[in-house]
PDB file of C-alpha atoms in Angstrom:
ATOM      1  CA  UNK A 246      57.865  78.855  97.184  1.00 47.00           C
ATOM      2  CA  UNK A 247      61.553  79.891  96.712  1.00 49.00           C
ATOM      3  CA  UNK A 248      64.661  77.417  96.815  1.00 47.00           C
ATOM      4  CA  UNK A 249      67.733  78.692  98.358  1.00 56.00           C
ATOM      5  CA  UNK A 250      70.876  77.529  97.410  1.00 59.00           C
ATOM      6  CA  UNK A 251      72.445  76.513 100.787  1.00 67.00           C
ATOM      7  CA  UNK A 252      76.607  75.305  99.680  1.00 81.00           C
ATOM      8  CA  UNK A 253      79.300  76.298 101.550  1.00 85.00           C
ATOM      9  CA  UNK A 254      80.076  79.872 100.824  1.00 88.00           C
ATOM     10  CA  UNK A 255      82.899  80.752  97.842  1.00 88.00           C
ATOM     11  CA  UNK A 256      86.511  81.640  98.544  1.00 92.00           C
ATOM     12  CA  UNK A 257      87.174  85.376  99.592  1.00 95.00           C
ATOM     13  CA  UNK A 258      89.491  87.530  97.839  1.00 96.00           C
ATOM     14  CA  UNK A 259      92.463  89.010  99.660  1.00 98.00           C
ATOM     15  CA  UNK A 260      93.014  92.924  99.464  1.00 98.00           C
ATOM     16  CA  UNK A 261      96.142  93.631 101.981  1.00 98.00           C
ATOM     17  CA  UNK A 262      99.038  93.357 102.599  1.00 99.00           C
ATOM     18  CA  UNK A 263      99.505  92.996  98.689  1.00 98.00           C
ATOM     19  CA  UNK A 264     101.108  89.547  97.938  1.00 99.00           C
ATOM     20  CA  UNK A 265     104.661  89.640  97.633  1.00 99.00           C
ATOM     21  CA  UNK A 266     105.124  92.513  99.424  1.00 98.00           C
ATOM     22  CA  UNK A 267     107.807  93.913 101.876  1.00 98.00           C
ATOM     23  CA  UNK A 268     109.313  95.855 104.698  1.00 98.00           C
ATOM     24  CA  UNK A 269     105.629  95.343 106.443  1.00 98.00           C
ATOM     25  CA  UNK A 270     105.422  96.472 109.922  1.00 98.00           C
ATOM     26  CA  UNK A 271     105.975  93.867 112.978  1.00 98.00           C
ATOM     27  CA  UNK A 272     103.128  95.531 114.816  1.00 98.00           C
ATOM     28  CA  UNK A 273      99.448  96.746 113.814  1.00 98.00           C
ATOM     29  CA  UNK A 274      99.272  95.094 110.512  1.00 99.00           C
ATOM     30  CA  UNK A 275      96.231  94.887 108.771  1.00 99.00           C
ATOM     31  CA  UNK A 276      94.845  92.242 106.993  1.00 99.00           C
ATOM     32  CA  UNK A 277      91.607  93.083 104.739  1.00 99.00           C
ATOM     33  CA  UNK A 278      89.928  90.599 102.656  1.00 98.00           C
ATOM     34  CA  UNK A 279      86.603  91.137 100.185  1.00 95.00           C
ATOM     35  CA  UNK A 280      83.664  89.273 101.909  1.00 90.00           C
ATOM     36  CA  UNK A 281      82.753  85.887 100.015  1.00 80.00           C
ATOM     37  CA  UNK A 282      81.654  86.222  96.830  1.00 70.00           C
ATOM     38  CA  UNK A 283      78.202  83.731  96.785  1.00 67.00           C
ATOM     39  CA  UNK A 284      76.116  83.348  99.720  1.00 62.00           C
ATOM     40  CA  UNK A 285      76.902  86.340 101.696  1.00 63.00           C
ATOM     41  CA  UNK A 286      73.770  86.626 103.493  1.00 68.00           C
ATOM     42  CA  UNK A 287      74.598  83.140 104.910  1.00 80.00           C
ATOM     43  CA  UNK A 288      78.065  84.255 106.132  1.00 86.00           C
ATOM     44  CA  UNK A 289      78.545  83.297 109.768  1.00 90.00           C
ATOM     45  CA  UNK A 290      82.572  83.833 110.445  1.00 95.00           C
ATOM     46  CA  UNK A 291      86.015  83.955 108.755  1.00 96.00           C
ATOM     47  CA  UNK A 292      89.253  81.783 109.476  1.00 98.00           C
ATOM     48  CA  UNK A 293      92.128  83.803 108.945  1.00 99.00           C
ATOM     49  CA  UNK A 294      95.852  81.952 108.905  1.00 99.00           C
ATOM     50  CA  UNK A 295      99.364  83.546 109.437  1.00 99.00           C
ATOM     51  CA  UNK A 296     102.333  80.959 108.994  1.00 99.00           C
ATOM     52  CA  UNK A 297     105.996  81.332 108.096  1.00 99.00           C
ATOM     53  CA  UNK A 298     104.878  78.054 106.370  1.00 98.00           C
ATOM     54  CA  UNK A 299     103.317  77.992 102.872  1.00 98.00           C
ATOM     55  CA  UNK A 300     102.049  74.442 103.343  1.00 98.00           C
ATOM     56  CA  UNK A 301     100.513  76.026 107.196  1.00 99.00           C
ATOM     57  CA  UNK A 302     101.823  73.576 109.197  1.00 98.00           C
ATOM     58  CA  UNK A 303     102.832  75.636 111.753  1.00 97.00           C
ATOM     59  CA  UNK A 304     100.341  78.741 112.256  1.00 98.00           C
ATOM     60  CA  UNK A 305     101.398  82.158 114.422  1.00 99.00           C
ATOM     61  CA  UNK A 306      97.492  83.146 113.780  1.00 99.00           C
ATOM     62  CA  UNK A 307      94.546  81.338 113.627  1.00 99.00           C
ATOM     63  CA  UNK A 308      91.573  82.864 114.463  1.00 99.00           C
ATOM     64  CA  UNK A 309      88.460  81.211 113.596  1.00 98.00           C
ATOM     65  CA  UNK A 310      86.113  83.988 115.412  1.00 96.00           C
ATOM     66  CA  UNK A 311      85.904  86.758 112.763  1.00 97.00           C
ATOM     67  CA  UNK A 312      82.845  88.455 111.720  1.00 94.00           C
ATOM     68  CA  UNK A 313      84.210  91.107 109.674  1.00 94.00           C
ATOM     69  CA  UNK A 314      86.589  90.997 106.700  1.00 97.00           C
ATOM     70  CA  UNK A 315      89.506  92.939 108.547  1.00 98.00           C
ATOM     71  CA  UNK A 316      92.163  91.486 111.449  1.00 99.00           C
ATOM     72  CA  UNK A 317      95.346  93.565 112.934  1.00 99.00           C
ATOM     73  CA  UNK A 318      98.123  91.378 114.170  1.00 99.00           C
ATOM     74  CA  UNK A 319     101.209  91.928 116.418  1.00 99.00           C
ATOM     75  CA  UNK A 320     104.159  90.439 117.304  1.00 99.00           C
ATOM     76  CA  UNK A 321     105.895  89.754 113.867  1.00 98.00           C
ATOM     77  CA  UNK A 322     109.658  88.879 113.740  1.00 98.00           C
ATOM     78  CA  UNK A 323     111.768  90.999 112.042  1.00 97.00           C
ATOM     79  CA  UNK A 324     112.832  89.844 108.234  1.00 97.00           C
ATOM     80  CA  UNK A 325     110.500  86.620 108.683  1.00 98.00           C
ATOM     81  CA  UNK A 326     108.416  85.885 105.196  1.00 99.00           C
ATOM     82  CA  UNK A 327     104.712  85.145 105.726  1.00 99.00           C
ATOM     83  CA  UNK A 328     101.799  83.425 104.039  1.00 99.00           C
ATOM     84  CA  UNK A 329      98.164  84.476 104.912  1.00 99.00           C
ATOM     85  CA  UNK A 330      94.864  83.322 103.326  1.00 99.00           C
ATOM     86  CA  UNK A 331      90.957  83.144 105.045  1.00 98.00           C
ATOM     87  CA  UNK A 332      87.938  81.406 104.462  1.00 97.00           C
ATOM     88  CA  UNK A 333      83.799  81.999 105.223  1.00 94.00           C
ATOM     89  CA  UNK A 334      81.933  79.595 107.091  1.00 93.00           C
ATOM     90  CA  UNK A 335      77.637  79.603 107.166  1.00 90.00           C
ATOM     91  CA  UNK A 336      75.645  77.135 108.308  1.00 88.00           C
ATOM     92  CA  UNK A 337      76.386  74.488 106.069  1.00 88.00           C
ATOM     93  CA  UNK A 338      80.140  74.691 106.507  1.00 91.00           C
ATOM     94  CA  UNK A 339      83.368  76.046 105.495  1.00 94.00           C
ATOM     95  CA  UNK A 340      83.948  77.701 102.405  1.00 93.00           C
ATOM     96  CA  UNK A 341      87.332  77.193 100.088  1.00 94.00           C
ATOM     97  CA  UNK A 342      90.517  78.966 101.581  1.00 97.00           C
ATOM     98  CA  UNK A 343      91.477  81.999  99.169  1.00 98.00           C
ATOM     99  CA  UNK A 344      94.548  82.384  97.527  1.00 98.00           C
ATOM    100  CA  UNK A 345      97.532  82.638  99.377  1.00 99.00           C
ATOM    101  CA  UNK A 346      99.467  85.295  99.505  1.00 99.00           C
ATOM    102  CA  UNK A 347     102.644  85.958 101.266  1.00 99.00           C
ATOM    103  CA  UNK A 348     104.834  89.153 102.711  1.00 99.00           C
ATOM    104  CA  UNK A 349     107.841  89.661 104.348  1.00 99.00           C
ATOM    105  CA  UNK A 350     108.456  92.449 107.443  1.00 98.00           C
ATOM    106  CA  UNK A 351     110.823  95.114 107.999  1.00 97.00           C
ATOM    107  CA  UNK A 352     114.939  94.563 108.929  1.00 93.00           C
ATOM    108  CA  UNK A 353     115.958  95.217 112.127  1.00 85.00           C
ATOM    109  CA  UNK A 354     116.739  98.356 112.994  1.00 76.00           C
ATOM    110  CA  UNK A 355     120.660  98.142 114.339  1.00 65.00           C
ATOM    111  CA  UNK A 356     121.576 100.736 116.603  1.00 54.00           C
ATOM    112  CA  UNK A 357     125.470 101.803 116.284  1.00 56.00           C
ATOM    113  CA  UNK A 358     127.902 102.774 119.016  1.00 56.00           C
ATOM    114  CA  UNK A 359     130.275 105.058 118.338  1.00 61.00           C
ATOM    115  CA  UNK A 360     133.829 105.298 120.290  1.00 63.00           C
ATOM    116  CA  UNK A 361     135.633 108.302 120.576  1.00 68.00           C
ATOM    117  CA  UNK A 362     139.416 107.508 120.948  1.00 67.00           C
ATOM    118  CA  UNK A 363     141.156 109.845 122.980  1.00 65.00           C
TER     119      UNK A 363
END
């Protein structure tokens, strides 16, 4: 007979948005993330976290229904720096958060008027 190591599954690694990066989009970002590294036959979900907080204290996303390694999200502020990071869950429980990594989105766009003096 065959033991199986039942833990809670390993921490994920992010893929994208890179950390540190900028001028991301406010709408129809996608976040990808490598599946956990041990135990991935046990995978059940993934938590994914969006917070203008490192600390995620306040969250804009968090979406504990996941079952692939991929979420789009909408609604962004303009110039606003974000932190992500995700973590597995299987049957024994959740897994360690990943790394975080943070982004920041695109400027506003200003639109100019122009008078013509006459």
């Amino acid at each position: 007979m065959e033991l199986q190591d039942f833990g809670n599954p390993y921490a994920s690694n992010l893929i994208e948005p890179l950390n540190t990066s900028v001028n991301q989009p406010l709408n129809g970002l996608t976040f990808k993330w490598t599946k956990a590294q041990e135990r991935i036959e046990t995978i059940q979900k993934y938590q994914f976290q969006v917070s203008t907080d490192s600390l995620f204290g306040t969250l804009f996303v968090n979406d504990t229904t996941l079952i692939d390694t991929s979420r789009i999200v909408n609604g962004l502020g303009y110039l606003t720096k974000y932190f992500w990071r995700v973590r597995a869950q299987n049957q024994t429980g959740w897994g360690d958060w990943s790394e975080t990594w943070k982004f920041t989105t695109i400027i506003e766009k200003h639109q100019f008027l122009f008078w013509r003096h006459r």
